[in-house]
PDB file of C-alpha atoms in Angstrom:
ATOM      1  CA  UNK S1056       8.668  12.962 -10.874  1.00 73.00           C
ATOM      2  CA  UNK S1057       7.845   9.851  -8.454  1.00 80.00           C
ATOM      3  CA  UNK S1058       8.528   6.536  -9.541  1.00 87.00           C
ATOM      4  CA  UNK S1059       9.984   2.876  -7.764  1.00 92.00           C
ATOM      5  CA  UNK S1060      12.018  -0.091  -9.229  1.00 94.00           C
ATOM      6  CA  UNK S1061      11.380  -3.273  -8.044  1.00 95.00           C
ATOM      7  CA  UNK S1062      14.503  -5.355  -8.810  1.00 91.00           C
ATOM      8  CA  UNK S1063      13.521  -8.637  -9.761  1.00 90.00           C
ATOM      9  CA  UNK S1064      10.146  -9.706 -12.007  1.00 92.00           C
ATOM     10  CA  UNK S1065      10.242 -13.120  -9.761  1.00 96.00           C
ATOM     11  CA  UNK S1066      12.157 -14.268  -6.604  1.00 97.00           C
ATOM     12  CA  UNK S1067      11.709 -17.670  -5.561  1.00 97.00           C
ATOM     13  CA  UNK S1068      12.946 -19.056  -1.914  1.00 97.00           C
ATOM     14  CA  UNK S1069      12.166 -22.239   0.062  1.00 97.00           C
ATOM     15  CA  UNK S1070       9.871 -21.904   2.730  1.00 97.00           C
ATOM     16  CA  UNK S1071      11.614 -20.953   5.867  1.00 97.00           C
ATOM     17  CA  UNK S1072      14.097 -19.312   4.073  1.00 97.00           C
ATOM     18  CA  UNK S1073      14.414 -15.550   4.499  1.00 97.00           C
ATOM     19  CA  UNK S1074      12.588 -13.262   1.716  1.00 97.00           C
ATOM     20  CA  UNK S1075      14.126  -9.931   0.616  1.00 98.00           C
ATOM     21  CA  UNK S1076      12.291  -8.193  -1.973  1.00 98.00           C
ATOM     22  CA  UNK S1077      13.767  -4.983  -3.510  1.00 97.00           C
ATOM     23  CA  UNK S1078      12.317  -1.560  -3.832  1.00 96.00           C
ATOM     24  CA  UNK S1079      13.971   1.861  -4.653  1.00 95.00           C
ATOM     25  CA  UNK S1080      12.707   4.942  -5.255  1.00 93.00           C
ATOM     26  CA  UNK S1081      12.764   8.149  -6.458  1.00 89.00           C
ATOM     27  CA  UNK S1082      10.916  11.611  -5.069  1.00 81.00           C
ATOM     28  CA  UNK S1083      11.652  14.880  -4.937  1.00 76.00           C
ATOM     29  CA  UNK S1084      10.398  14.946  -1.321  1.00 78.00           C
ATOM     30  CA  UNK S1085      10.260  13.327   1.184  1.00 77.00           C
ATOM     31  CA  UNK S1086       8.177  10.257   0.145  1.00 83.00           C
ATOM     32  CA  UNK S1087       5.214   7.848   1.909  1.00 88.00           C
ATOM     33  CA  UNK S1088       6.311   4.384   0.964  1.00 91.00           C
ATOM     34  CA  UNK S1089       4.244   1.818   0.716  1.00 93.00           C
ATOM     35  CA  UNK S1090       4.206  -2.157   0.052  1.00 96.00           C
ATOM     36  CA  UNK S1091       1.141  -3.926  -1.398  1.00 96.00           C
ATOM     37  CA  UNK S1092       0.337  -7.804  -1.466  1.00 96.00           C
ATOM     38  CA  UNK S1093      -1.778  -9.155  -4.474  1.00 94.00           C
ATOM     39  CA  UNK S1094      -3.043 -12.513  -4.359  1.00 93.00           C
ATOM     40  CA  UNK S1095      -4.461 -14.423  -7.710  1.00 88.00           C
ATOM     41  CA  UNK S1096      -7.560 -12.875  -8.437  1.00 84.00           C
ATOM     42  CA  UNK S1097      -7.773 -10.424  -5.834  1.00 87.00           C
ATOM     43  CA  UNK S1098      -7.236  -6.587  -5.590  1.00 89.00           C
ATOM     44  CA  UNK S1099      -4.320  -4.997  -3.500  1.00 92.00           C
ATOM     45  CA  UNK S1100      -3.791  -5.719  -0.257  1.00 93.00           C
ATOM     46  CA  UNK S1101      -2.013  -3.109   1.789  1.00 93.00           C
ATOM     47  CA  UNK S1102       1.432  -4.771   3.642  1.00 95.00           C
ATOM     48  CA  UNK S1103       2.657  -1.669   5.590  1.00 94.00           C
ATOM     49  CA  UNK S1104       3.762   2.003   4.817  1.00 91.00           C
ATOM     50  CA  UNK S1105       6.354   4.019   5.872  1.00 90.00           C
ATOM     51  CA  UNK S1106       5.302   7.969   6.664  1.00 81.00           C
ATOM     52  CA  UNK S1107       8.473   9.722   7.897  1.00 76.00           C
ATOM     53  CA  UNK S1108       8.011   8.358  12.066  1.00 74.00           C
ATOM     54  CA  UNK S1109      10.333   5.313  11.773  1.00 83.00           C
ATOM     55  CA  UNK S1110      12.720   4.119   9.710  1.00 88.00           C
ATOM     56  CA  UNK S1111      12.077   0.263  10.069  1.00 93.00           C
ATOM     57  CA  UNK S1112       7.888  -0.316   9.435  1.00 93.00           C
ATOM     58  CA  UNK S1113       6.192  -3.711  10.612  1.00 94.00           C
ATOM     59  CA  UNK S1114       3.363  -4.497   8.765  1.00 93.00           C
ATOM     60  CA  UNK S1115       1.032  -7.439   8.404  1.00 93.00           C
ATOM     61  CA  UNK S1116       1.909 -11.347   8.205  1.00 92.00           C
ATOM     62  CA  UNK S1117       5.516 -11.153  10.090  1.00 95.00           C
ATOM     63  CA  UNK S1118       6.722  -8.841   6.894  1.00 97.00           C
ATOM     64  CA  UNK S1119       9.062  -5.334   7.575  1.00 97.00           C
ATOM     65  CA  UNK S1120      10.646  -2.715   5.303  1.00 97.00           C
ATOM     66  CA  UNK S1121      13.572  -0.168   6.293  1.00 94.00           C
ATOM     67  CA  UNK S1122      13.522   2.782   4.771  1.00 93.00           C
ATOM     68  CA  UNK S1123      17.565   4.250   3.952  1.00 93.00           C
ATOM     69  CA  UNK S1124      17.748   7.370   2.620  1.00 89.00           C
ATOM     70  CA  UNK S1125      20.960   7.411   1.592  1.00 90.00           C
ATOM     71  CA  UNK S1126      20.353   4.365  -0.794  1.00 92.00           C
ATOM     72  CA  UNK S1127      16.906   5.221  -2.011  1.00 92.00           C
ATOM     73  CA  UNK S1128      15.606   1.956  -0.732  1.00 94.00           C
ATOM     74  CA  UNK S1129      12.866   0.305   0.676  1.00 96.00           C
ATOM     75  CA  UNK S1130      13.623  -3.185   0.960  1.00 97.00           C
ATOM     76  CA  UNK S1131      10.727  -5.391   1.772  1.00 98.00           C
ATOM     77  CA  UNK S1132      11.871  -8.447   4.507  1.00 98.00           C
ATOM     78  CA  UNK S1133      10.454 -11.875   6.070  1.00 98.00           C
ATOM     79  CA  UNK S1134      12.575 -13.644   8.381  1.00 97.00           C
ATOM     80  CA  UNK S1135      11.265 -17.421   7.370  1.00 97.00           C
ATOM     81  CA  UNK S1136       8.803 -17.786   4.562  1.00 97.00           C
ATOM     82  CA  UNK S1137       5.565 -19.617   4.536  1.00 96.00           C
ATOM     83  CA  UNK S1138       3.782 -21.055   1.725  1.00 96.00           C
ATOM     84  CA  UNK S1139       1.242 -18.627   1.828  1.00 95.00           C
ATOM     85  CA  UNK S1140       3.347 -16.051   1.278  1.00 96.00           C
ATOM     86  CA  UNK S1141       3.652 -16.757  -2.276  1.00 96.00           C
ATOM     87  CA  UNK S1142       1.817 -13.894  -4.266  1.00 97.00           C
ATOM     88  CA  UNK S1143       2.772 -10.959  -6.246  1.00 96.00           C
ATOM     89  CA  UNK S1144       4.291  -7.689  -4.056  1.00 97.00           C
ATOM     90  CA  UNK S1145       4.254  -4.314  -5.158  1.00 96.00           C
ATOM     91  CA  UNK S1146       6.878  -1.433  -3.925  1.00 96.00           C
ATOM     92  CA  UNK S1147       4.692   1.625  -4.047  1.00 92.00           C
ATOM     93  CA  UNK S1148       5.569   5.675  -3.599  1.00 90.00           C
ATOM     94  CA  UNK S1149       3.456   8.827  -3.240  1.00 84.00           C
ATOM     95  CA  UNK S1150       4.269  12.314  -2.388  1.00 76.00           C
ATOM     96  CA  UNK S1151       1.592  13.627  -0.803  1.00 70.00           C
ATOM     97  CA  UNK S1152      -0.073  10.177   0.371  1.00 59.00           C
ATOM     98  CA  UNK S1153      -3.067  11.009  -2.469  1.00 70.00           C
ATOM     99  CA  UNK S1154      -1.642   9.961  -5.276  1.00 79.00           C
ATOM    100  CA  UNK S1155       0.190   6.639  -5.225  1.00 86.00           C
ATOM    101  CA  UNK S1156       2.267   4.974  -7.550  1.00 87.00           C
ATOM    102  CA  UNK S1157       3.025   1.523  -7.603  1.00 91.00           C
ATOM    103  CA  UNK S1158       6.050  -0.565  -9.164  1.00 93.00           C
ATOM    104  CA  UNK S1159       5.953  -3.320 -11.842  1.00 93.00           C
ATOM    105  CA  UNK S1160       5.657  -5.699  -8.874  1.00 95.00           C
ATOM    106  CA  UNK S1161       7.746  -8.932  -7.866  1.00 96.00           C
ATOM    107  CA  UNK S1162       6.386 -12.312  -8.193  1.00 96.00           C
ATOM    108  CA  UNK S1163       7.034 -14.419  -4.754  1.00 97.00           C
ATOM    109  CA  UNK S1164       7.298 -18.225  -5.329  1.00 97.00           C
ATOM    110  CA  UNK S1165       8.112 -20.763  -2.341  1.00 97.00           C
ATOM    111  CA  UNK S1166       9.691 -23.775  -3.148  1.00 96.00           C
ATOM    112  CA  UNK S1167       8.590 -26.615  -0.436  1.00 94.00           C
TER     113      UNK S1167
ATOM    114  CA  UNK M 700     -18.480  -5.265   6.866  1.00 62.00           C
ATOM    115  CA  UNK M 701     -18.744  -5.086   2.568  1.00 80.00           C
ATOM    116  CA  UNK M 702     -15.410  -4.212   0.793  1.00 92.00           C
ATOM    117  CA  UNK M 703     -15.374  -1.974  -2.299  1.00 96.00           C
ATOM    118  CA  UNK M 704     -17.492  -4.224  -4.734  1.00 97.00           C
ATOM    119  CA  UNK M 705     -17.066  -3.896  -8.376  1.00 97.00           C
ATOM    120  CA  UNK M 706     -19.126  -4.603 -11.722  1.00 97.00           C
ATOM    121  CA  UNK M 707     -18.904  -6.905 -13.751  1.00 97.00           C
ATOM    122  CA  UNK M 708     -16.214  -9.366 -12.807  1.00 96.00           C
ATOM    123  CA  UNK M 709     -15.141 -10.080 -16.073  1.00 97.00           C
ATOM    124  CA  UNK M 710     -16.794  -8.592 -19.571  1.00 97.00           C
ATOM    125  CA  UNK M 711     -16.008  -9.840 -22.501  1.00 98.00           C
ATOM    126  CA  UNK M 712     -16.985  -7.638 -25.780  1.00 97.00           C
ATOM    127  CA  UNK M 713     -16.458  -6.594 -28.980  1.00 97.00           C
ATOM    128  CA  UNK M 714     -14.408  -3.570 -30.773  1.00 97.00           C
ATOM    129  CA  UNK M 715     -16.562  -0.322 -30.492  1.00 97.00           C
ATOM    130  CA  UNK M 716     -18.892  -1.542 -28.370  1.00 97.00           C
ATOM    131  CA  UNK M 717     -19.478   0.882 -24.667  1.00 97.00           C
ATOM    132  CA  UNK M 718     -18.051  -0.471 -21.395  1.00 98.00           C
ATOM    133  CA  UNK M 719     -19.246   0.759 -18.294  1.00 98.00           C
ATOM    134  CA  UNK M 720     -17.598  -0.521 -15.160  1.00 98.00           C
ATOM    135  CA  UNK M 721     -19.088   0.097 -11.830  1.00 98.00           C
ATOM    136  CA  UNK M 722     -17.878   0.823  -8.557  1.00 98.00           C
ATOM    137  CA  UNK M 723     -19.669   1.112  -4.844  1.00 98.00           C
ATOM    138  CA  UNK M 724     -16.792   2.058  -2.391  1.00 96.00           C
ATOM    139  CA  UNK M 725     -16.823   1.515   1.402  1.00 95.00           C
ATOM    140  CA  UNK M 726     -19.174   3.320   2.921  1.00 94.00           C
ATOM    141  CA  UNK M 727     -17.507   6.215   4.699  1.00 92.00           C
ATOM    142  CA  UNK M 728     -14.611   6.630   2.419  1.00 92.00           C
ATOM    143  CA  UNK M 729     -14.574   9.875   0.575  1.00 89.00           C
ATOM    144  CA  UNK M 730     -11.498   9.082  -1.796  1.00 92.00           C
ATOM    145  CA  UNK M 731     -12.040   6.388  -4.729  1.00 94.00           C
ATOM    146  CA  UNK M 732      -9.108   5.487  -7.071  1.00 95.00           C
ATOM    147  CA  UNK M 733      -9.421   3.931 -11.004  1.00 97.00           C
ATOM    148  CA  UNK M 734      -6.271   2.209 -11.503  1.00 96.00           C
ATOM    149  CA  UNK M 735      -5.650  -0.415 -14.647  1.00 96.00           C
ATOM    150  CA  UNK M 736      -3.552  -3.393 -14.913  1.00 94.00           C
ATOM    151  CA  UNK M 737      -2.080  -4.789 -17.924  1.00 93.00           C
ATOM    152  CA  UNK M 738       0.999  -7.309 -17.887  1.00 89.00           C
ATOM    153  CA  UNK M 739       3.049  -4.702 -20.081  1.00 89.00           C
ATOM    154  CA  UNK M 740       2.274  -1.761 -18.111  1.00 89.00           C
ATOM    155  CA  UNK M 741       1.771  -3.088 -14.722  1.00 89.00           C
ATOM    156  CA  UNK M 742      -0.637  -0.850 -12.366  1.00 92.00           C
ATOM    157  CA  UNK M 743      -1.584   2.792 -14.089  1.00 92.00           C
ATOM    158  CA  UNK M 744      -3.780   4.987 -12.061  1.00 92.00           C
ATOM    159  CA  UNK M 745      -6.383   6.497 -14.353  1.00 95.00           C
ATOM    160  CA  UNK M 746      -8.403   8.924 -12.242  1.00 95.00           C
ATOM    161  CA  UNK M 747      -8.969  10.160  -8.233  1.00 93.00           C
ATOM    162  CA  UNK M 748     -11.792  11.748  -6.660  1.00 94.00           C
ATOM    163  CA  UNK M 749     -12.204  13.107  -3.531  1.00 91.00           C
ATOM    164  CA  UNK M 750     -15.380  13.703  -1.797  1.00 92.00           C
ATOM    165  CA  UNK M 751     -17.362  12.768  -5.661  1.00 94.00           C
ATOM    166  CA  UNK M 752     -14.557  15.626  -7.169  1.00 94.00           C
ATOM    167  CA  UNK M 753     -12.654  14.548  -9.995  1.00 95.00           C
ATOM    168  CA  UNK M 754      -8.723  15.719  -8.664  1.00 92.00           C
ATOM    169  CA  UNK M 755      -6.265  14.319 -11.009  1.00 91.00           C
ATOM    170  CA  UNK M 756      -7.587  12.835 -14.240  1.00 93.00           C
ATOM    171  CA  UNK M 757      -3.845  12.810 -15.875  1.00 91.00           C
ATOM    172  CA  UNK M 758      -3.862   9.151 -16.649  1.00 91.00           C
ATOM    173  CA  UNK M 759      -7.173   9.039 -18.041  1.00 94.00           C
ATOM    174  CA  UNK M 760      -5.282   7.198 -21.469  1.00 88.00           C
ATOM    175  CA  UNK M 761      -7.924   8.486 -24.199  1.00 87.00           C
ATOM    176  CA  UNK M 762     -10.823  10.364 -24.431  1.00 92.00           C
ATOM    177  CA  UNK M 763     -12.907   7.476 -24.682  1.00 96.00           C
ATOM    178  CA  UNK M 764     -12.474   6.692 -21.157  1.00 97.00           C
ATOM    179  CA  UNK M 765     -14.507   8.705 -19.143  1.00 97.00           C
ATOM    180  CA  UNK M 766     -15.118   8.410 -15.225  1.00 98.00           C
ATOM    181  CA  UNK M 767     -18.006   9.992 -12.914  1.00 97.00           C
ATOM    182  CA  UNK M 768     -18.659   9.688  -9.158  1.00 97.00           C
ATOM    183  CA  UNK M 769     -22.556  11.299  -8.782  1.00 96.00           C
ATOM    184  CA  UNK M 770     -22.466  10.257  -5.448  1.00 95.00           C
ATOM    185  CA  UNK M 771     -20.739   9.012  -3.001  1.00 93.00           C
ATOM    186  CA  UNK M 772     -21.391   5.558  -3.360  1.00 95.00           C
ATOM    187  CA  UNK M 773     -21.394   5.078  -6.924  1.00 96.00           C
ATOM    188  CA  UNK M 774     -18.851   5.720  -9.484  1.00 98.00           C
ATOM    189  CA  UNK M 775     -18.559   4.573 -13.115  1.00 98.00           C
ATOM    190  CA  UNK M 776     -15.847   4.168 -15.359  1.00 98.00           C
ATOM    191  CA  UNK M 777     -16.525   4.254 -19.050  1.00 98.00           C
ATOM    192  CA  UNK M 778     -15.247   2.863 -22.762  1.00 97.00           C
ATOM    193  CA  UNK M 779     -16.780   4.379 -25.352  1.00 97.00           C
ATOM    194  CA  UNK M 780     -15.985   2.845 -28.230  1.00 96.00           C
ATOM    195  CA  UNK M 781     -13.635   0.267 -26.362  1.00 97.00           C
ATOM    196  CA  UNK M 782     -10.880  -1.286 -28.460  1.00 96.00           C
ATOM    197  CA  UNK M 783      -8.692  -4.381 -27.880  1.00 97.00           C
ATOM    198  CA  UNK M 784      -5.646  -2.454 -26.311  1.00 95.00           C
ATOM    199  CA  UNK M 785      -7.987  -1.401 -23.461  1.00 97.00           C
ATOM    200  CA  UNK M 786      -8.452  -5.450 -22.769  1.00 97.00           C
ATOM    201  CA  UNK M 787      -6.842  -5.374 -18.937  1.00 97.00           C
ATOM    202  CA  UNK M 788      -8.192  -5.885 -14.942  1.00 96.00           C
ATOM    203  CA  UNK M 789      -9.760  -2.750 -14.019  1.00 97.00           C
ATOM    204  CA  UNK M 790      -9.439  -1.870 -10.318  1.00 96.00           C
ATOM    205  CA  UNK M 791     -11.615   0.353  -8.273  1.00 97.00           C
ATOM    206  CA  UNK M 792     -10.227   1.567  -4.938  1.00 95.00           C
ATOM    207  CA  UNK M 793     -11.533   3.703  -1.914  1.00 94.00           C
ATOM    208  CA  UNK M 794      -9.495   5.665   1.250  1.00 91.00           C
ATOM    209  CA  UNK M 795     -11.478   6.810   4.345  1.00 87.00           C
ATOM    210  CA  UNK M 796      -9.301  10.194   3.215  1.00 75.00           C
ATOM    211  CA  UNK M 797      -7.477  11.536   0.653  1.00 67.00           C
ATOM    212  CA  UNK M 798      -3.738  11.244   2.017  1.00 68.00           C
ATOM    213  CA  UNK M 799      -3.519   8.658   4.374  1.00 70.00           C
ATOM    214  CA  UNK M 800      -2.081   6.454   1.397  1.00 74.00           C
ATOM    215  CA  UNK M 801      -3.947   3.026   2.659  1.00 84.00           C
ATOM    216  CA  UNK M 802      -5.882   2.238  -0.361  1.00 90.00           C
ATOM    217  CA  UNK M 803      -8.896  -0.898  -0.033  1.00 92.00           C
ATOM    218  CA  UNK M 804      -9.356  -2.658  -3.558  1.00 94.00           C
ATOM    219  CA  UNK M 805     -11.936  -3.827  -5.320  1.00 95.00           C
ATOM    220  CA  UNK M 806     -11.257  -7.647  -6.487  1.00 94.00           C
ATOM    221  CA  UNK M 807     -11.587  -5.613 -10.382  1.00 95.00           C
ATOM    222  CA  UNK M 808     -13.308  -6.149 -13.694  1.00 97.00           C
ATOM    223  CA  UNK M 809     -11.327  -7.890 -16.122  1.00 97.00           C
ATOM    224  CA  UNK M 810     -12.142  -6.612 -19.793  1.00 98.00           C
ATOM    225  CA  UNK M 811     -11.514  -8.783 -22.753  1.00 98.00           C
ATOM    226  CA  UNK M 812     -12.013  -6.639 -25.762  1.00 97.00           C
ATOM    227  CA  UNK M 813     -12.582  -8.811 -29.257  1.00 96.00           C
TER     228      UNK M 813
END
């Protein structure tokens, strides 16, 4: 069966600081991988997914995952955080692309 | 250009009483989504249809919940009778297809059973 950890309930960095936000996963095949941005009060917001044509995905708002096979991982990356950025992310898998499951999330806080 | 717009944005009711929560996806997405979110289970996806088909109904928690797309611009999720444990932000979701995994949210209905 499908599933993704997201290590960490809550990360908290100061703004310009770099964000790393952990994901791994599990799938019997080869898996679409996804990362989704919730902000308070609002429904899911669709960062970027990875589908099998490059390892390293660029999504929205300056954020990028790398997917690594051999450690089950798709990491979700910032360079320099923003305020804005604070909001809650969630690691997500599917195997088909249809049906999508989505971690516990990670809470982003940025410190000023 | 309208996002998926649910109804209401928050009910607040009492044990036994019906729910129904409503749903109009975007318009020219064939693929709507039913997922739940509570702080102790995180995001569960209830139901999926595609083109107004029920496909995977699996995490449909009870049969008290029931869902129906009769068109498709319309779908409805019920509680019938609701109960507190079903008190949690009920998201509606649309794809322009089934597998393209890019999912457009509803802002949800957040359900405060007494």
């Amino acid at each position: 069966a499908q599933s993704v950890t997201q290590l960490g309930s809550h990360v908290s960095v100061s703004e310009g600081a770099l964000v790393l936000l952990r994901c791994n996963y599990s799938s019997s095949v080869p898996p679409y991988l996804f990362w989704y941005v919730q902000y308070p009060n609002q429904g899911l917001q669709l960062l970027l997914k990875y589908t099998s044509a490059a390892t390293l995905v660029k999504g929205i708002n300056g954020f990028e995952a790398e997917f690594k096979k051999s450690e089950t991982s798709f990491h979700l990356t910032k360079p320099s955080a923003h305020m804005s950025d604070a909001a809650e992310y969630f690691c997500a898998v599917s195997e088909s692309a249809s049906k999508i499951i989505f971690g516990s999330g990670t809470r982003l806080s940025i410190r000023p | 250009d309208a996002g998926v717009i649910q109804s209401p944005r928050h009910e607040v009711t009492e044990m036994g009483q019906e729910v129904t929560l409503r749903c109009k996806p975007i318009s020219g997405h064939n693929s709507l989504f039913w997922y739940r979110q509570t702080m102790m289970r995180g995001l569960e996806l209830l139901i999926y249809f595609n083109n107004n088909v029920p496909i995977d109904d699996s995490g449909m928690p009870e049969d008290r919940f029931s869902a129906k797309m009769p068109n498709a611009s319309f779908s409805t999720l019920k509680i019938q009778p609701s109960e507190p444990r079903d008190s949690a932000v009920y998201f509606c979701a649309s794809s322009f297809t089934l597998n393209t995994g890019e999912l457009f949210f509803g802002e949800g209905s957040r359900l405060t059973v007494l």
